Coordinates of C-alpha atoms in Angstrom, one line a residue:
X1 CA 103.1 130.8 115.4
X2 CA 103.4 127.1 114.7
X3 CA 102.3 124.8 117.5
X4 CA 105.5 122.7 117.2
X5 CA 108.1 122.9 119.9
X6 CA 110.5 125.8 119.5
X7 CA 114.3 125.3 119.5
X8 CA 114.5 126.5 123.1
X9 CA 112.4 123.6 124.3
X10 CA 114.6 121.2 122.4
X11 CA 117.9 122.5 123.9
X12 CA 116.3 122.7 127.4
X13 CA 115.3 119.0 127.0
X14 CA 118.8 118.0 125.8
X15 CA 120.6 120.0 128.5
X16 CA 119.7 117.5 131.3
X17 CA 121.8 114.3 131.6
X18 CA 118.8 112.3 132.8
X19 CA 116.8 113.2 129.7
X20 CA 119.8 112.4 127.5
X21 CA 120.1 109.1 129.2
X22 CA 116.4 108.4 128.4
X23 CA 117.0 109.2 124.8
X24 CA 120.1 107.0 124.8
X25 CA 117.9 104.2 126.2
X26 CA 115.4 104.6 123.4
X27 CA 118.2 104.8 120.8
X28 CA 119.5 101.4 122.0
X29 CA 116.0 99.9 122.2
X30 CA 112.9 101.8 120.9
X31 CA 109.3 101.3 121.9
X32 CA 109.9 100.9 125.6
X33 CA 107.2 101.0 128.3
X34 CA 107.6 103.4 131.2
X35 CA 108.6 100.6 133.6
X36 CA 111.4 99.6 131.2
X37 CA 112.7 103.1 131.0
X38 CA 112.6 103.4 134.8
X39 CA 114.9 100.4 135.2
X40 CA 118.5 101.6 135.9
X41 CA 117.3 105.1 136.7
X42 CA 118.1 106.2 140.3
X43 CA 114.9 108.1 140.8
X44 CA 111.2 107.6 141.4
X45 CA 108.9 106.6 138.6
X46 CA 107.1 110.0 138.9
X47 CA 110.4 111.8 138.3
X48 CA 111.1 109.8 135.2
X49 CA 107.6 110.6 134.0
X50 CA 108.3 114.3 134.4
X51 CA 111.5 114.1 132.3
X52 CA 109.6 112.1 129.6
X53 CA 106.9 114.8 129.5
X54 CA 109.5 117.4 128.8
X55 CA 111.0 115.2 126.0
X56 CA 107.5 114.7 124.5
X57 CA 106.8 118.5 124.7
X58 CA 110.1 119.0 122.8
X59 CA 109.0 116.4 120.1
X60 CA 112.0 114.3 120.9
X61 CA 109.9 111.4 122.2
X62 CA 106.6 110.2 120.8
X63 CA 104.1 108.2 122.8
X64 CA 102.1 105.5 121.0
X65 CA 99.0 104.1 122.8
X66 CA 97.3 100.8 122.1
X67 CA 94.5 100.3 124.6
X68 CA 95.9 100.8 128.1
X69 CA 99.5 100.2 127.0
X70 CA 101.9 103.0 126.1
X71 CA 105.2 102.8 124.3
X72 CA 107.8 105.5 123.9
X73 CA 109.6 106.2 120.6
X74 CA 112.6 108.4 119.9
X75 CA 111.8 111.0 117.3
X76 CA 114.9 112.3 115.5
X77 CA 113.3 115.2 113.7
X78 CA 114.3 118.0 116.1
X79 CA 117.9 116.7 116.0
X80 CA 117.8 117.0 112.3
X81 CA 116.5 120.5 112.6
X82 CA 119.6 121.4 114.7
X83 CA 121.9 119.7 112.1
X84 CA 120.3 121.5 109.2
X85 CA 120.3 124.9 110.9
X86 CA 123.9 124.9 112.2
X87 CA 126.1 121.9 111.8
X88 CA 125.9 121.4 108.0
X89 CA 126.9 125.0 107.4
X90 CA 130.2 124.4 109.0
X91 CA 130.9 121.3 106.8
X92 CA 130.8 119.0 109.8
X93 CA 130.2 115.3 109.1
X94 CA 126.5 114.4 108.7
X95 CA 124.9 113.4 112.0
X96 CA 124.1 109.7 112.4
X97 CA 120.4 109.4 112.4
X98 CA 119.1 108.6 115.9
X99 CA 117.8 105.3 114.7
X100 CA 115.7 102.6 116.1
X101 CA 117.5 99.2 116.7
X102 CA 114.8 96.9 118.0
X103 CA 113.4 94.4 115.5
X104 CA 109.8 93.7 115.9
X105 CA 108.9 91.5 113.0
X106 CA 105.4 90.0 113.1
X107 CA 103.7 87.2 111.1
X108 CA 100.9 89.2 109.6
X109 CA 101.0 92.7 108.3
X110 CA 97.2 93.0 108.2
X111 CA 97.3 93.1 112.1
X112 CA 99.1 96.4 111.9
X113 CA 96.4 98.1 114.0
X114 CA 97.1 95.8 116.9
X115 CA 100.9 96.2 116.8
X116 CA 103.3 98.9 118.0
X117 CA 105.3 100.3 115.1
X118 CA 109.0 99.6 114.7
X119 CA 109.7 103.2 113.6
X120 CA 108.0 106.5 114.2
X121 CA 108.8 109.9 112.8
X122 CA 106.9 113.1 113.5
X123 CA 107.3 116.4 111.7
X124 CA 105.3 119.7 111.5
X125 CA 104.8 121.2 108.0
X126 CA 103.4 124.7 107.3
X127 CA 100.9 123.5 104.7
X128 CA 97.3 122.3 104.5
X129 CA 96.2 118.7 105.0
X130 CA 95.2 118.6 101.3
X131 CA 98.6 119.9 100.2
X132 CA 100.4 117.3 102.3
X133 CA 98.1 114.5 101.0
X134 CA 98.7 115.5 97.4
X135 CA 102.5 115.6 98.0
X136 CA 102.4 112.1 99.5
X137 CA 100.3 110.6 96.7
X138 CA 101.0 112.5 93.5
X139 CA 103.6 110.5 91.6
X140 CA 105.2 113.6 89.9
X141 CA 105.5 115.4 93.3
X142 CA 106.9 112.3 95.1
X143 CA 109.7 112.1 92.4
X144 CA 110.8 115.6 93.4
X145 CA 111.5 114.9 97.1
X146 CA 112.3 111.1 96.8
X147 CA 115.4 111.9 94.7
X148 CA 113.8 111.1 91.3
X149 CA 111.9 108.0 92.5
X150 CA 108.1 108.2 92.1
X151 CA 105.4 106.4 94.2
X152 CA 102.8 105.5 91.6
X153 CA 99.2 104.5 92.4
X154 CA 95.6 105.5 92.4
X155 CA 95.7 105.0 96.2
X156 CA 92.3 103.4 96.5
X157 CA 91.9 100.6 99.0
X158 CA 93.0 97.3 97.5
X159 CA 95.1 99.0 94.7
X160 CA 98.8 98.3 94.3
X161 CA 101.5 101.0 94.4
X162 CA 105.0 100.9 93.0
X163 CA 108.2 102.8 93.9
X164 CA 109.7 103.6 90.5
X165 CA 113.1 104.8 89.4
X166 CA 113.2 107.6 86.8
X167 CA 109.6 108.8 87.3
X168 CA 106.3 107.2 86.6
X169 CA 107.4 104.7 83.9
X170 CA 110.7 103.4 85.3
X171 CA 111.4 100.0 86.8
X172 CA 110.6 99.4 90.5
X173 CA 112.1 97.5 93.4
X174 CA 109.5 98.2 96.0
X175 CA 105.7 97.8 95.9
X176 CA 102.7 97.1 98.1
X177 CA 99.0 97.2 98.5
X178 CA 96.8 100.1 99.9
X179 CA 95.1 99.0 103.1
X180 CA 93.4 102.2 104.2
X181 CA 92.8 105.5 102.3
X182 CA 91.0 108.3 104.1
X183 CA 91.8 111.6 102.2
X184 CA 93.3 113.8 103.6
X185 CA 93.7 112.2 107.0
X186 CA 95.3 108.8 106.8
X187 CA 96.9 106.4 104.3
X188 CA 98.1 102.9 105.1
X189 CA 99.9 100.6 102.7
X190 CA 102.2 97.6 102.7
X191 CA 105.8 98.1 101.8
X192 CA 107.8 95.1 100.4
X193 CA 110.4 94.1 97.8
X194 CA 109.0 93.7 94.3
X195 CA 110.2 90.1 94.4
X196 CA 107.7 89.4 97.1
X197 CA 104.1 88.6 96.1
X198 CA 101.5 91.2 97.2
X199 CA 99.4 88.5 98.9
X200 CA 102.4 87.7 101.2
X201 CA 102.6 89.8 104.4
X202 CA 104.9 92.8 104.2
X203 CA 105.8 95.7 106.4
X204 CA 103.2 98.4 106.8
X205 CA 103.6 102.2 106.4
X206 CA 101.1 104.6 107.9
X207 CA 100.8 108.3 107.1
X208 CA 98.7 110.2 109.7
X209 CA 97.9 113.8 108.8
X210 CA 96.5 116.1 111.5
X211 CA 95.8 119.8 111.0
X212 CA 97.1 121.9 113.9
X213 CA 96.3 125.7 113.7
X214 CA 98.1 126.8 110.5
X215 CA 100.3 123.7 110.1
X216 CA 100.0 120.0 109.7
X217 CA 101.4 117.3 112.0
X218 CA 102.6 114.4 109.9
X219 CA 103.3 111.1 111.7
X220 CA 104.9 108.4 109.7
X221 CA 105.1 104.9 111.3
X222 CA 106.6 101.7 109.9
X223 CA 105.4 98.4 111.3
X224 CA 106.2 94.7 110.9
X225 CA 109.7 95.4 109.6
X226 CA 111.1 92.1 108.4
X227 CA 114.8 92.4 109.3
X228 CA 117.4 94.4 111.1
X229 CA 119.0 95.4 107.8
X230 CA 115.6 96.8 106.6
X231 CA 115.1 98.7 109.9
X232 CA 118.5 100.3 109.5
X233 CA 117.7 101.3 106.0
X234 CA 114.3 102.9 106.8
X235 CA 115.8 104.6 109.9
X236 CA 118.3 106.4 107.5
X237 CA 115.9 106.9 104.6
X238 CA 112.7 108.2 106.1
X239 CA 114.3 111.3 107.8
X240 CA 115.9 112.4 104.6
X241 CA 112.7 111.9 102.6
X242 CA 110.5 113.7 105.1
X243 CA 113.0 116.6 105.5
X244 CA 112.9 117.0 101.7
X245 CA 109.1 116.9 101.7
X246 CA 108.9 119.6 104.4
X247 CA 111.4 121.8 102.5
X248 CA 109.5 121.4 99.2
X249 CA 106.1 122.2 100.7
X250 CA 107.3 125.2 102.7
X251 CA 109.8 126.8 100.3
X252 CA 109.0 125.3 96.9
X253 CA 112.5 123.7 96.7
X254 CA 114.1 120.6 98.0
X255 CA 117.2 120.2 100.0
X256 CA 120.6 120.2 98.3
X257 CA 121.5 116.9 96.4
X258 CA 124.4 116.5 98.8
X259 CA 121.9 115.5 101.5
X260 CA 121.0 112.4 99.5
X261 CA 124.7 111.6 98.9
X262 CA 125.4 111.8 102.6
X263 CA 122.3 109.7 103.4
X264 CA 123.4 107.0 100.9
X265 CA 126.9 107.1 102.3
X266 CA 125.6 106.7 105.9
X267 CA 123.3 103.8 104.8
X268 CA 126.1 102.0 103.0
X269 CA 128.3 102.3 106.1
X270 CA 125.5 101.0 108.3
X271 CA 125.1 98.0 105.9
X272 CA 128.8 97.2 105.9
X273 CA 128.9 97.3 109.7

């Protein structure tokens, strides 16, 4: 049995209005401290903590610690699971991604380890750590679940990487530099427009791969996001990419192409608004 929360825990967590209010608070402004979440709640701090513990157990909230400081992030993956399992089958409109809206741009991407991320997504995949690492770094495999776009690099520290259209040799609009590479546990790299020089600070993506029993816990965090527009884009893009990755590793096939079309339509609407 996978160690990830079962669907009963998710529905139980969502059934309580106080816990839904906490999720709404994180949807409006992510990366909040406990004290900030307690503001406006008509209950003791200890009671709020108990509600947050249930949300964490259901994988709806992720806690990130830096020293003695703790920040809470909304994790939309269980919501996507519900959408994939039931709602899409009834041709309901695609759920809006429970995004993050707080911009936390910083001056120096190399200080990523000292910063709280702007975006966090956690998913559990029935695969080995090596299989997940290979899927994240092999250009031919990335093209399968990134909708035809390949992430091309040797992934050594200091190497560049490119996000290429039409496989390994296509043109690219995103690139970056590898900051950390610890196979098969952790990969950190900058993520910036190709028009921006690599020696200029960019946003930073971290893949953290943790084996758990017969599965892998994959945590993707995105730090130092430069603009609200970019944050909206990654909040819509990462869930689709990671759901596609999970489907590919567990079943050998990716999600239907309509998923990408819905994601692109949602992203376009968000940009227009």
